[in-house]
XYZ file of C-alpha atoms in Angstrom:
620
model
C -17.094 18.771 137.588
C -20.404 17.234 138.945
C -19.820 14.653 141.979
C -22.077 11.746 141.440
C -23.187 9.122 143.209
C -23.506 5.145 142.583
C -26.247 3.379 144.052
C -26.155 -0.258 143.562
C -29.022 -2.332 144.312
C -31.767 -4.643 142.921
C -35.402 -3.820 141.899
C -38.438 -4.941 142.841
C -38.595 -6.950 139.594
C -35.307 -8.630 140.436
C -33.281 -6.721 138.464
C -29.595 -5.437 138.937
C -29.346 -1.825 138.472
C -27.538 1.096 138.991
C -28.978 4.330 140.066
C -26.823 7.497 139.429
C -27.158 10.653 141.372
C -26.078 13.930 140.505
C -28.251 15.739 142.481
C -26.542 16.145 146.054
C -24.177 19.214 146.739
C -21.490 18.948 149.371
C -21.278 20.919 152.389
C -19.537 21.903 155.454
C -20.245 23.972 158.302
C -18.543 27.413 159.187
C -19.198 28.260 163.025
C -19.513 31.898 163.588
C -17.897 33.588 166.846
C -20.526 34.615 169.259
C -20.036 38.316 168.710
C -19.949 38.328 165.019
C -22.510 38.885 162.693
C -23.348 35.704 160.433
C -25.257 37.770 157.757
C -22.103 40.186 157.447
C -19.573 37.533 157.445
C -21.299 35.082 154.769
C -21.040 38.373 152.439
C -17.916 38.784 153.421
C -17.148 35.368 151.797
C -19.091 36.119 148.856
C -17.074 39.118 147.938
C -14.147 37.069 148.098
C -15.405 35.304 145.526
C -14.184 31.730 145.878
C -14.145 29.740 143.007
C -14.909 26.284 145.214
C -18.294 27.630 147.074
C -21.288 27.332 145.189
C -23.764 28.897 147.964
C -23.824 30.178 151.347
C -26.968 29.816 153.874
C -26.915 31.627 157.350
C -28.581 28.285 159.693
C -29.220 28.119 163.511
C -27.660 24.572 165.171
C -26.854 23.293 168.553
C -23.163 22.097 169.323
C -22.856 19.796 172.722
C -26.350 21.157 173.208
C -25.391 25.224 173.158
C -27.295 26.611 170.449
C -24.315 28.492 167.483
C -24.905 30.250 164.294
C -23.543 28.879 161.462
C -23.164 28.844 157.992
C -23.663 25.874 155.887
C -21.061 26.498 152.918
C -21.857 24.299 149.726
C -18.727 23.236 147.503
C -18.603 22.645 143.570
C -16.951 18.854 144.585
C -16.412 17.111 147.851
C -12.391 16.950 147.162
C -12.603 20.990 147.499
C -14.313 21.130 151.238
C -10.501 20.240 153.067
C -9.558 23.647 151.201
C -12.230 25.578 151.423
C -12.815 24.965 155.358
C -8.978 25.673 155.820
C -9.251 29.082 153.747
C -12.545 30.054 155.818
C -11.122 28.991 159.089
C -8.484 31.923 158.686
C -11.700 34.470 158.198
C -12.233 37.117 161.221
C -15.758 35.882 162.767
C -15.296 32.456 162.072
C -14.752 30.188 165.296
C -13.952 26.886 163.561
C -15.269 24.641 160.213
C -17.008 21.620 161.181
C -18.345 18.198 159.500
C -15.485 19.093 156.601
C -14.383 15.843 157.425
C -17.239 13.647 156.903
C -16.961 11.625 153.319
C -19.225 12.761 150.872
C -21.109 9.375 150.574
C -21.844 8.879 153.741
C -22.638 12.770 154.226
C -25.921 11.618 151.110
C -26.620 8.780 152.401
C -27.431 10.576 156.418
C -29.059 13.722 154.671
C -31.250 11.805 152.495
C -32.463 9.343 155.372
C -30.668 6.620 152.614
C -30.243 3.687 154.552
C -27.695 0.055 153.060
C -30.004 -3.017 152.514
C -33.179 -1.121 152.618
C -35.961 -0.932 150.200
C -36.323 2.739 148.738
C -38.740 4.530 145.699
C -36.725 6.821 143.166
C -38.287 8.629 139.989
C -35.696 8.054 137.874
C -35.021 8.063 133.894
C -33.515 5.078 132.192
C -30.208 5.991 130.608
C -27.545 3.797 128.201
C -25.464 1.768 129.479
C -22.177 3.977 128.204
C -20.495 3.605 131.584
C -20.186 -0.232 130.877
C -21.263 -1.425 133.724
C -22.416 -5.396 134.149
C -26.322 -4.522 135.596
C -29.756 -4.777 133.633
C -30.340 -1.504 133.742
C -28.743 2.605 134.010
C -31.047 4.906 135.764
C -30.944 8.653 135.949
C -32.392 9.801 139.727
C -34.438 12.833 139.324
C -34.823 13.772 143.014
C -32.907 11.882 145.857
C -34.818 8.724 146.889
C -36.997 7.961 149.263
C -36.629 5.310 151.776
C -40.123 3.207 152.221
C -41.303 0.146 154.976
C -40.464 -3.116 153.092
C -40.031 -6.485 155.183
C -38.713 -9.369 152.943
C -35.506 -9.118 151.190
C -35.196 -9.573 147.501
C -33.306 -12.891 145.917
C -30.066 -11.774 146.544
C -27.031 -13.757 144.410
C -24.355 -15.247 147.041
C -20.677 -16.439 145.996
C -18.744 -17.989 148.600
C -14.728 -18.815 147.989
C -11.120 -19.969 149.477
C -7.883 -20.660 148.177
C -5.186 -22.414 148.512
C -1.495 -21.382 147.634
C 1.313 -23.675 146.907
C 4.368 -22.925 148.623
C 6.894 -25.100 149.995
C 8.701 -22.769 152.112
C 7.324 -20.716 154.737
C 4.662 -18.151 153.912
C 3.292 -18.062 150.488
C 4.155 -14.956 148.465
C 2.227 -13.926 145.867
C 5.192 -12.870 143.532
C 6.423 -16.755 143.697
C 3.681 -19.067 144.931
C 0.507 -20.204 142.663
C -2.805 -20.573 143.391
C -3.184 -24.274 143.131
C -7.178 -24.213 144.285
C -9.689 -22.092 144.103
C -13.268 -23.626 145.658
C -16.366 -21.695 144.786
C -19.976 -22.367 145.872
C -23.222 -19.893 145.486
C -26.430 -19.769 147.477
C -28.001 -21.575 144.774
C -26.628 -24.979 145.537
C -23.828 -24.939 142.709
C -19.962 -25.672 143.869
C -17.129 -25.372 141.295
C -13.199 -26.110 141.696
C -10.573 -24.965 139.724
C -7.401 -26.921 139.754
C -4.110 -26.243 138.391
C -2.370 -28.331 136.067
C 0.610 -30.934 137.122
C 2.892 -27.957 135.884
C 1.191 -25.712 138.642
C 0.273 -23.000 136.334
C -2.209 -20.539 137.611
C -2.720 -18.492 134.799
C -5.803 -20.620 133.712
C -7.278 -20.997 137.277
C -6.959 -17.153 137.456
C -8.438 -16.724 134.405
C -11.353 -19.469 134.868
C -12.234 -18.055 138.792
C -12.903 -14.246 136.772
C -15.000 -15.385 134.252
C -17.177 -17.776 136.992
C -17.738 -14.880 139.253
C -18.671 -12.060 136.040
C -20.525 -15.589 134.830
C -22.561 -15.753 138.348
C -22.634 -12.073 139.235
C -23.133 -12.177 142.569
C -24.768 -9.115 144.523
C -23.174 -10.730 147.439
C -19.271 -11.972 147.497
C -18.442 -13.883 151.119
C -15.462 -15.387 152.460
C -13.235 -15.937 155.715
C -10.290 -13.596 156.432
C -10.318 -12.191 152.254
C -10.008 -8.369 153.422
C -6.296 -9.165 154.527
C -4.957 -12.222 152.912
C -7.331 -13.545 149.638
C -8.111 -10.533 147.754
C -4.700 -8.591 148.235
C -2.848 -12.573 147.542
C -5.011 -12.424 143.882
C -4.592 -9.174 142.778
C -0.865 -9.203 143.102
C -0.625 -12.518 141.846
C -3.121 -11.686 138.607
C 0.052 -8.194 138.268
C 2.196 -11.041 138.501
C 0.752 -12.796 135.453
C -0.311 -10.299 133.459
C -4.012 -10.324 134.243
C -6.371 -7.899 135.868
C -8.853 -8.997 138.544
C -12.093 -8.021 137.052
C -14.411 -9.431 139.366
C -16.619 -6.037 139.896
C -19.770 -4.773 137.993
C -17.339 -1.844 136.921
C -13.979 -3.480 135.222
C -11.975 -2.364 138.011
C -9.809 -4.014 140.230
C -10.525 -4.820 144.299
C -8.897 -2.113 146.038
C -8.511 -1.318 150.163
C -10.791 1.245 151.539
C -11.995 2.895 154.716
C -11.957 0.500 157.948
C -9.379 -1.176 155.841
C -12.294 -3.320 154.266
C -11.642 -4.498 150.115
C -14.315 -2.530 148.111
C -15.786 -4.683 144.805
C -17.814 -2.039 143.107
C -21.399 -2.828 142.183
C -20.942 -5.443 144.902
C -20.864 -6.197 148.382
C -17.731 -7.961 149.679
C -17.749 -9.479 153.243
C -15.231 -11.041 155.420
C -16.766 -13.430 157.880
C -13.974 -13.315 160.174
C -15.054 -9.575 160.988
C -18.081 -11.144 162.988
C -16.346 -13.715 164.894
C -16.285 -11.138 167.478
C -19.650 -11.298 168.118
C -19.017 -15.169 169.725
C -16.920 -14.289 172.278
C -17.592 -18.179 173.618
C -15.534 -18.869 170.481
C -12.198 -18.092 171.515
C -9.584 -19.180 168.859
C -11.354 -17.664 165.377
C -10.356 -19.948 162.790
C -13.438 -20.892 160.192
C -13.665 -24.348 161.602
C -14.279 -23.441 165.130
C -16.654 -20.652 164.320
C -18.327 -23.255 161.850
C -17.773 -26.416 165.021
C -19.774 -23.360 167.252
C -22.623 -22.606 164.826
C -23.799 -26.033 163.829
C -22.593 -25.603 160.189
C -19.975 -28.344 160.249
C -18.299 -30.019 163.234
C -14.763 -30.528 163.606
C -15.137 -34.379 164.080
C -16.445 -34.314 160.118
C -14.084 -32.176 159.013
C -10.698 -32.684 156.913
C -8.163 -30.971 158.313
C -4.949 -29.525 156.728
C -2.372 -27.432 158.527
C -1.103 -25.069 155.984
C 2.454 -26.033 156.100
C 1.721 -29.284 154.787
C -0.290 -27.818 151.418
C 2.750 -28.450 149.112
C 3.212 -32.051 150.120
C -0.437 -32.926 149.774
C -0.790 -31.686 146.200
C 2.480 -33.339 145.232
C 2.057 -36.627 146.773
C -0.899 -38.088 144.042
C -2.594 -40.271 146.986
C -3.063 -36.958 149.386
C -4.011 -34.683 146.807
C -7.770 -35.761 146.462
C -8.209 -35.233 150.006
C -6.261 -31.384 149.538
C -9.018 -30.735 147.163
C -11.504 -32.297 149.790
C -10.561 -29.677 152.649
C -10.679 -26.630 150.326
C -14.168 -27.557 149.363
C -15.543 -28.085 153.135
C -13.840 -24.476 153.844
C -16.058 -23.237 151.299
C -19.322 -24.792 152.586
C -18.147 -23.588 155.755
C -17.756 -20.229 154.339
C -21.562 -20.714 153.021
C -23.078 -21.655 156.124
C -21.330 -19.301 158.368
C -22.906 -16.541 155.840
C -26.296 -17.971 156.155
C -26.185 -17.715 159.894
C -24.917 -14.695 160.193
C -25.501 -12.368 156.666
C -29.376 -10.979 158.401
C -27.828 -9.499 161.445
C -24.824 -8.071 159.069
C -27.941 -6.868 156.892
C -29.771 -5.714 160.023
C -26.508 -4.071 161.218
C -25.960 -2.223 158.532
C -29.226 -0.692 158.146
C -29.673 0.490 161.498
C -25.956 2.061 161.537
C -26.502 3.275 157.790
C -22.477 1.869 156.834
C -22.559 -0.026 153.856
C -22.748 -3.439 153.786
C -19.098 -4.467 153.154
C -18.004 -1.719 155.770
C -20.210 -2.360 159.101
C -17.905 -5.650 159.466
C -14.796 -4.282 159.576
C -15.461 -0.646 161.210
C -14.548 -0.944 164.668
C -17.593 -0.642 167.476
C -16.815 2.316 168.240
C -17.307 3.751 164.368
C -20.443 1.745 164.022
C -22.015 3.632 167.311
C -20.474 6.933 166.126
C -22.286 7.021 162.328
C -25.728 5.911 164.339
C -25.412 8.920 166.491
C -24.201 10.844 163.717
C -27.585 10.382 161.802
C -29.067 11.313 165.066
C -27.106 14.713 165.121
C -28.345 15.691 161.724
C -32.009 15.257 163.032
C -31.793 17.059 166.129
C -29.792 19.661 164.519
C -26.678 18.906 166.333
C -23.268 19.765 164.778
C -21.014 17.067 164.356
C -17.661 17.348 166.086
C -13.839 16.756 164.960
C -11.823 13.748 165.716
C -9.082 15.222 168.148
C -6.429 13.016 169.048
C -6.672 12.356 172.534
C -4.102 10.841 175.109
C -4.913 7.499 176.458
C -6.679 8.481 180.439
C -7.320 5.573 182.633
C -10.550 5.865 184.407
C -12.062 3.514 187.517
C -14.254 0.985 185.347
C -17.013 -1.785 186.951
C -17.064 -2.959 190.035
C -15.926 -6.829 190.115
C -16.772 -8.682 193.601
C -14.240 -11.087 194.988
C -16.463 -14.261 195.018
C -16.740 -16.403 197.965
C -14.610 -19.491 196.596
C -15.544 -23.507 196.690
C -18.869 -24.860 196.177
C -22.623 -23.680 197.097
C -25.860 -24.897 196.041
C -29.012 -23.205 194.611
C -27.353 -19.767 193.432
C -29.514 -17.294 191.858
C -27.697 -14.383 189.663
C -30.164 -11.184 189.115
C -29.236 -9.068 186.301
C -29.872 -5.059 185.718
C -31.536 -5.087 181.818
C -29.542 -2.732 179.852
C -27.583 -1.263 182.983
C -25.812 1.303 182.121
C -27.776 2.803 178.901
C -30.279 2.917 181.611
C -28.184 4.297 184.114
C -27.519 7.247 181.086
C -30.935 7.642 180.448
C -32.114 7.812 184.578
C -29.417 10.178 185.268
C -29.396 11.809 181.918
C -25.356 11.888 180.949
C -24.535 13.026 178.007
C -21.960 14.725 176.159
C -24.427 18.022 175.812
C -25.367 18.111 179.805
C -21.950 17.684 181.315
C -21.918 20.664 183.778
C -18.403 21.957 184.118
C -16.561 22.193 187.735
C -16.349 25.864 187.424
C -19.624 26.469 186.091
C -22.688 26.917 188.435
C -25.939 24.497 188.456
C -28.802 25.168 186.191
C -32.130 26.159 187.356
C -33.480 22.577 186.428
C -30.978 21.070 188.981
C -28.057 18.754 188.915
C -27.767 14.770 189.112
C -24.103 14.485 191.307
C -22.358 11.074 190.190
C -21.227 8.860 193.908
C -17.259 9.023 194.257
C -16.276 11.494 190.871
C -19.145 14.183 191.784
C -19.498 15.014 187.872
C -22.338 16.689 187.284
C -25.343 16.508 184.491
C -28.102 18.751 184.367
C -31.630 17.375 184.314
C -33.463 18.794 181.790
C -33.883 19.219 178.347
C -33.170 15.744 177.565
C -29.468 15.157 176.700
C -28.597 13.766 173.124
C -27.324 10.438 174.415
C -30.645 10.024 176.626
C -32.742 10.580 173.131
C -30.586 8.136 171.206
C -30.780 5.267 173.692
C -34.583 6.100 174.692
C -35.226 5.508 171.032
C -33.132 2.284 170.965
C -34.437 0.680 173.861
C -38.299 1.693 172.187
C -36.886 0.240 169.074
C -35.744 -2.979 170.870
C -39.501 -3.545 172.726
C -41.231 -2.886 169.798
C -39.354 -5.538 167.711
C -39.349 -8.052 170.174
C -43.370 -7.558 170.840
C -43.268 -8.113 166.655
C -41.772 -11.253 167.288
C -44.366 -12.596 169.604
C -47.175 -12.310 166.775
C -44.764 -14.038 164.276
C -44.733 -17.277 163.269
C -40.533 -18.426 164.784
C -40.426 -20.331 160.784
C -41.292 -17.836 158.852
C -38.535 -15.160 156.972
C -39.926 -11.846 158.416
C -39.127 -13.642 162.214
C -35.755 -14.166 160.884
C -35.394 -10.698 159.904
C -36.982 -9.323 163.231
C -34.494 -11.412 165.460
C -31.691 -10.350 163.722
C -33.124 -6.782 163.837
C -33.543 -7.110 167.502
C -29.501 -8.372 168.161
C -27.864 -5.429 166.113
C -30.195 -2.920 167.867
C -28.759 -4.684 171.447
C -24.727 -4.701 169.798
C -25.242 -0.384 168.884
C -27.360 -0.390 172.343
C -24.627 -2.044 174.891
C -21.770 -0.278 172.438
C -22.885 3.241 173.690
C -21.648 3.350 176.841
C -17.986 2.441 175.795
C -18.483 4.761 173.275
C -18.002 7.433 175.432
C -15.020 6.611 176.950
C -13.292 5.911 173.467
C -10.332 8.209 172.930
C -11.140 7.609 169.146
C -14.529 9.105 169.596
C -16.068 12.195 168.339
C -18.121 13.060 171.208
C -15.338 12.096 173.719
C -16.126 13.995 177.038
C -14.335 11.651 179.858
C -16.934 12.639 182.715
C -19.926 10.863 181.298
C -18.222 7.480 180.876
C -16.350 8.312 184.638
C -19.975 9.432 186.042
C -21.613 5.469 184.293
C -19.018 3.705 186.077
C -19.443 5.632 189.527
C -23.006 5.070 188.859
C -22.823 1.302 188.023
C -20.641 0.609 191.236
C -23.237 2.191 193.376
C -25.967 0.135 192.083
C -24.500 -2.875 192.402
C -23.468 -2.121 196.186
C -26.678 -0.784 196.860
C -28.481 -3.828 195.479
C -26.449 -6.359 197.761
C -27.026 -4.454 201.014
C -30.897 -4.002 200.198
C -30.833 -8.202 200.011
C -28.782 -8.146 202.491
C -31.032 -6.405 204.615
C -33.358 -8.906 203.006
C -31.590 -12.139 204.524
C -30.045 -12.992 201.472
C -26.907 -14.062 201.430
C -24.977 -12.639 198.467
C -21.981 -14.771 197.330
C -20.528 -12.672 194.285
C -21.245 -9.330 192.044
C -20.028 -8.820 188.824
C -20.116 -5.415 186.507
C -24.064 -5.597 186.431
C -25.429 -8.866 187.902
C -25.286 -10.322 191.411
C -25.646 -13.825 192.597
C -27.249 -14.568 195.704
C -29.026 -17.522 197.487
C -31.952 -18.958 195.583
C -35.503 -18.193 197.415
C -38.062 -17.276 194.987
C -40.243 -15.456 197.191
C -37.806 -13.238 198.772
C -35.923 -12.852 194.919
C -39.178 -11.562 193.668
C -40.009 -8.927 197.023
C -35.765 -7.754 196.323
C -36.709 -7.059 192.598
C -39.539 -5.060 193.476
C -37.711 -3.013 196.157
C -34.642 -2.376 194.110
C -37.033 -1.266 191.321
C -38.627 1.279 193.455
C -35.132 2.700 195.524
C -32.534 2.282 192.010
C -35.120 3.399 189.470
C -33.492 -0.075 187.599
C -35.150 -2.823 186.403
C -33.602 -5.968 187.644
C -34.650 -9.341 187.167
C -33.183 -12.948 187.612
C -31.073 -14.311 184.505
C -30.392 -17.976 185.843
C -30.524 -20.641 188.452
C -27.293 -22.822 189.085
C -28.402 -25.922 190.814
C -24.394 -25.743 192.009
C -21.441 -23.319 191.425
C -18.065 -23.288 192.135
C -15.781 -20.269 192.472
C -11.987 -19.740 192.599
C -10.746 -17.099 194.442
C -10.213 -15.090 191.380
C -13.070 -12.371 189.768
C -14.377 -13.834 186.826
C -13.585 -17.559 186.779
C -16.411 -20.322 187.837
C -18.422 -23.032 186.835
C -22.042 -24.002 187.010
C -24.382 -26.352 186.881
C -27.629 -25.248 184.859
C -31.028 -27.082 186.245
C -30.871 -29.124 182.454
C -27.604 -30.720 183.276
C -25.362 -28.021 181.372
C -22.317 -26.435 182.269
C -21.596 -23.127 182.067
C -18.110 -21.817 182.499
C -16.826 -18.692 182.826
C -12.752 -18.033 182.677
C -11.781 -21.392 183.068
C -11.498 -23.109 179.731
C -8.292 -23.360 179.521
C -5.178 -25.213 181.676
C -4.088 -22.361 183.547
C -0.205 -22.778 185.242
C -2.314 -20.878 188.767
């Protein structure tokens, strides 16, 4: 009845092990009513004598930033705490149980400071192997471990695949349709294809693709759009044929988890296809246009097969050679697509602290959520409950109708960071939301223009401590970068660093107007918006004022006419009156608007054009 924990990872020898912990107790948090005695209530439980709690300590926390006593209740095994905190919420002096529902990995992983793709020390005692597991070596932690400052990342093994199903009608289903391919390729340079035979049996392809993959043992599996069509399409075809899909490091089979991600134990499985979102110039996601926009392989090179037309290219003899030809560029796509973007999935997940093979598929929203949730734990901050809220419109960005046709010489000025600044100037936060009916502080009031929310001004809210530390974070990677050599690894590292701390950064702000969110208070992302608008309309009547003429304003940029001199004299003065740092992004030598928000073209001083909203025929 002792909860363990797997840590899979590599040492620094280069070895695969597998660290087990049985050290970590789960816990939840009982929240005592303000006029009941903590002290008399945790005895209270103890004379009931619950079978499920293990130990009771009386703690002090904050929750939205109002200090509550508590008591932290420990549980025998994490599937016990839903119980338990419905038992104790029944108690008289308990208010409510919180952080009951936080899983009890990712509860270890933010109390220990344990952090995915991160170099750590653990005193540990070598076991045997009995758990059969396919690593070097069993270890035994002693004490939780200890994460420690480590730059370069170890030789890490990386499988890429694809398929392709035979089918010649309609969708393939996996209960009917073979596997005819199956491309493979690792980070080591190797590339493998197994075929089926002219009878299009798929046992031995099956088969062949298991024992390559427990042959390789990756640490690393990668491939495009697995989560929801590949892995599910295997494992019900391997049912089908009276296999199992041993591909792990533990002789179990791929199976869905949380974010709806396909966990591989012992290693880390990662659909591409989650991170397509990040190019948002890439707007139809297929592999070959996210490999066209990354340099890996352009579409001009590539074979292409629409999928419809699989069956008739493996049956006709001539075509099938150049079947086999397209499933094998997918899978160098695959490969290079990984080797642009694995770092910043690395980076990602180590400044969220989600695993690997989850950061891809959580939504933005979760990824900013755990990050402030490992905040919470060190400022003491109680974690709140998911509530299912109704969907509330709110006024969002301001977006300037544009003065259409051409102009020349266009400057467009852009607010760094706008509105995490704007939360960290005017210091909104979930914890310093001041209520209508509630009266203002002794440390005074910031007043949001148009929705006259109001956020006290001192102590420093959580949000404000969160993005203070991100935007520090940022700087200090970036000044890093400047003393490192653009070739070597560690800049590689440090740039990719830099972009997931910007993703988490920018993601904050949405954050809190997410219905889905935790710390959902609808004021604070009302009062950013309010806030936002101002600036922007503040900014184009100081150049105004200025003699500059301003031709269009979008969420947190403006574009105006280009004169240097004056450009630099506005920056300063809206430095000084907004408390904002502005600065100018671009020149366009040219630019021509619509009359619509959001749609123009310019010309860039290199000869480039940049175009915005207009890629495609539209019927207006």
């Amino acid at each position: 009845n002792t909860p363990e924990v797997w840590l899979w990872g590599v040492d620094d020898l280069g070895k695969r092990v597998l660290v087990v912990d049985r050290n970590f107790i789960a816990y939840f948090y009982a929240v005592i009513e303000e006029r009941a005695d903590a002290t008399e209530v945790a005895e209270k439980i103890r004379k009931e004598q619950y079978p499920f709690v293990v130990k009771l300590d009386v703690v002090e926390r904050k929750f939205f930033g109002e200090p509550v006593k508590a008591i932290k209740v420990y549980c025998k095994a994490p599937d016990v705490i839903p119980k338990c905190a419905k038992t104790l919420r029944k108690l008289e002096g308990i208010k409510d149980c919180l952080e009951d529902d936080i899983r009890y990995s990712m509860r270890y992983l933010i109390d220990n400071n344990i952090v995915p793709c991160g170099w750590h020390k653990v005193e540990a005692a070598e076991e045997k192997n009995t758990l059969g597991v396919q690593v070097d070596k069993v270890y035994k932690a002693k004490y939780c471990p200890k994460l420690i400052e480590k730059a370069e990342i170890p030789q890490l093994k990386i499988l890429g695949f694809s398929t392709i199903c035979y089918s010649k009608e309609g969708s393939p289903k996996p209960e009917r349709n073979p596997v005819i391919i199956i491309s493979a390729a690792t980070n080591r340079g190797e590339e493998k294809q197994f075929l089926a035979g002219e009878d299009k049996n798929d046992k031995p392809v099956l088969e062949a693709f298991i024992s390559y993959v427990r042959n390789i043992d990756p640490d690393i599996i990668v491939g495009y759009g697995v989560n929801t069509q590949d892995w599910p399409y295997l494992n019900e075809r391997c049912k089908k044929l009276g296999l199992k899909l041993h591909v792990d490091r533990a002789g179990t089979e791929p199976h869905t988890s949380v974010y709806g991600h396909v966990s591989i134990t012992g290693r880390a499985n990662i659909d591409l296809s989650d991170f397509a979102e990040e190019f948002p110039e890439v707007k139809v996601k297929t592999l070959e246009n996210l490999a066209d926009y990354l340099g890996v392989m352009k579409i001009e090179s590539r074979t292409l097969i629409e999928d419809v037309d699989f069956a008739d290219f493996w049956d006709d003899k001539s075509k099938r050679e150049i079947l086999k030809r397209f499933s094998v560029e997918n899978t160098r796509c695959v490969m290079g697509i990984a080797e642009t973007i694995l770092d910043f999935a690395m980076q990602l997940s180590n400044l969220v602290g989600l695993p690997l093979d989850h950061v891809g598929t959580a939504a933005v929203g979760f990824r900013v959520e755990w990050f402030l949730t490992k905040h919470a734990q060190k400022l003491g901050e109680l974690v709140p409950k998911r509530i299912e809220q109704p969907y509330r419109p709110y006024v969002g960005a301001i977006v300037l109708n544009p003065e259409p046709g051409l102009h020349e010489n266009i400057a467009v000025l852009d607010f760094k960071a706008m509105y995490p600044n704007i939360m960290i100037t005017y210091n909104l936060s979930p914890d310093t939301y001041i209520p209508m009916k509630e009266p203002i502080p002794s440390c005074g009031a910031y007043e949001a223009p148009e929705v006259k929310h109001r956020f006290r001004r001192e102590p420093a809210g959580f949000y404000k401590e969160v993005l203070s530390h991100l935007i520090k974070a940022r700087d200090e990677v970036r000044s890093k970068m400047k003393k490192t050599s653009p070739e070597s690894v560690e800049y590689r590292v440090l740039d990719a660093r830099q972009k997931a701390v910007k993703v988490i950064t920018n993601a904050s702000y949405g954050y809190a107007g997410w219905i889905g969110a935790r710390w959902y208070i609808k004021p604070v992302a009302e009062a950013a918006t309010a806030w936002g608008r101002h600036t922007i309309l503040s900014a184009i009547d100081i150049a105004k004022k200025e003699g500059l003429k301003v031709v269009y304003g979008d969420t947190d940029s403006i574009f105006i006419e280009h004169e240097p001199k004056k450009i630099e004299e506005l920056c300063k003065e809206i430095g000084e009156k907004l408390g904002l740092e502005i600065k100018p992004d671009k020149v366009y030598v040219r630019i021509f608007f619509t009359e619509a928000k959001k749609r123009y073209a310019g010309l860039l001083p290199d000869g480039r054009l940049d175009i915005v909203g207009l890629e495609v025929i539209r019927g207006d």
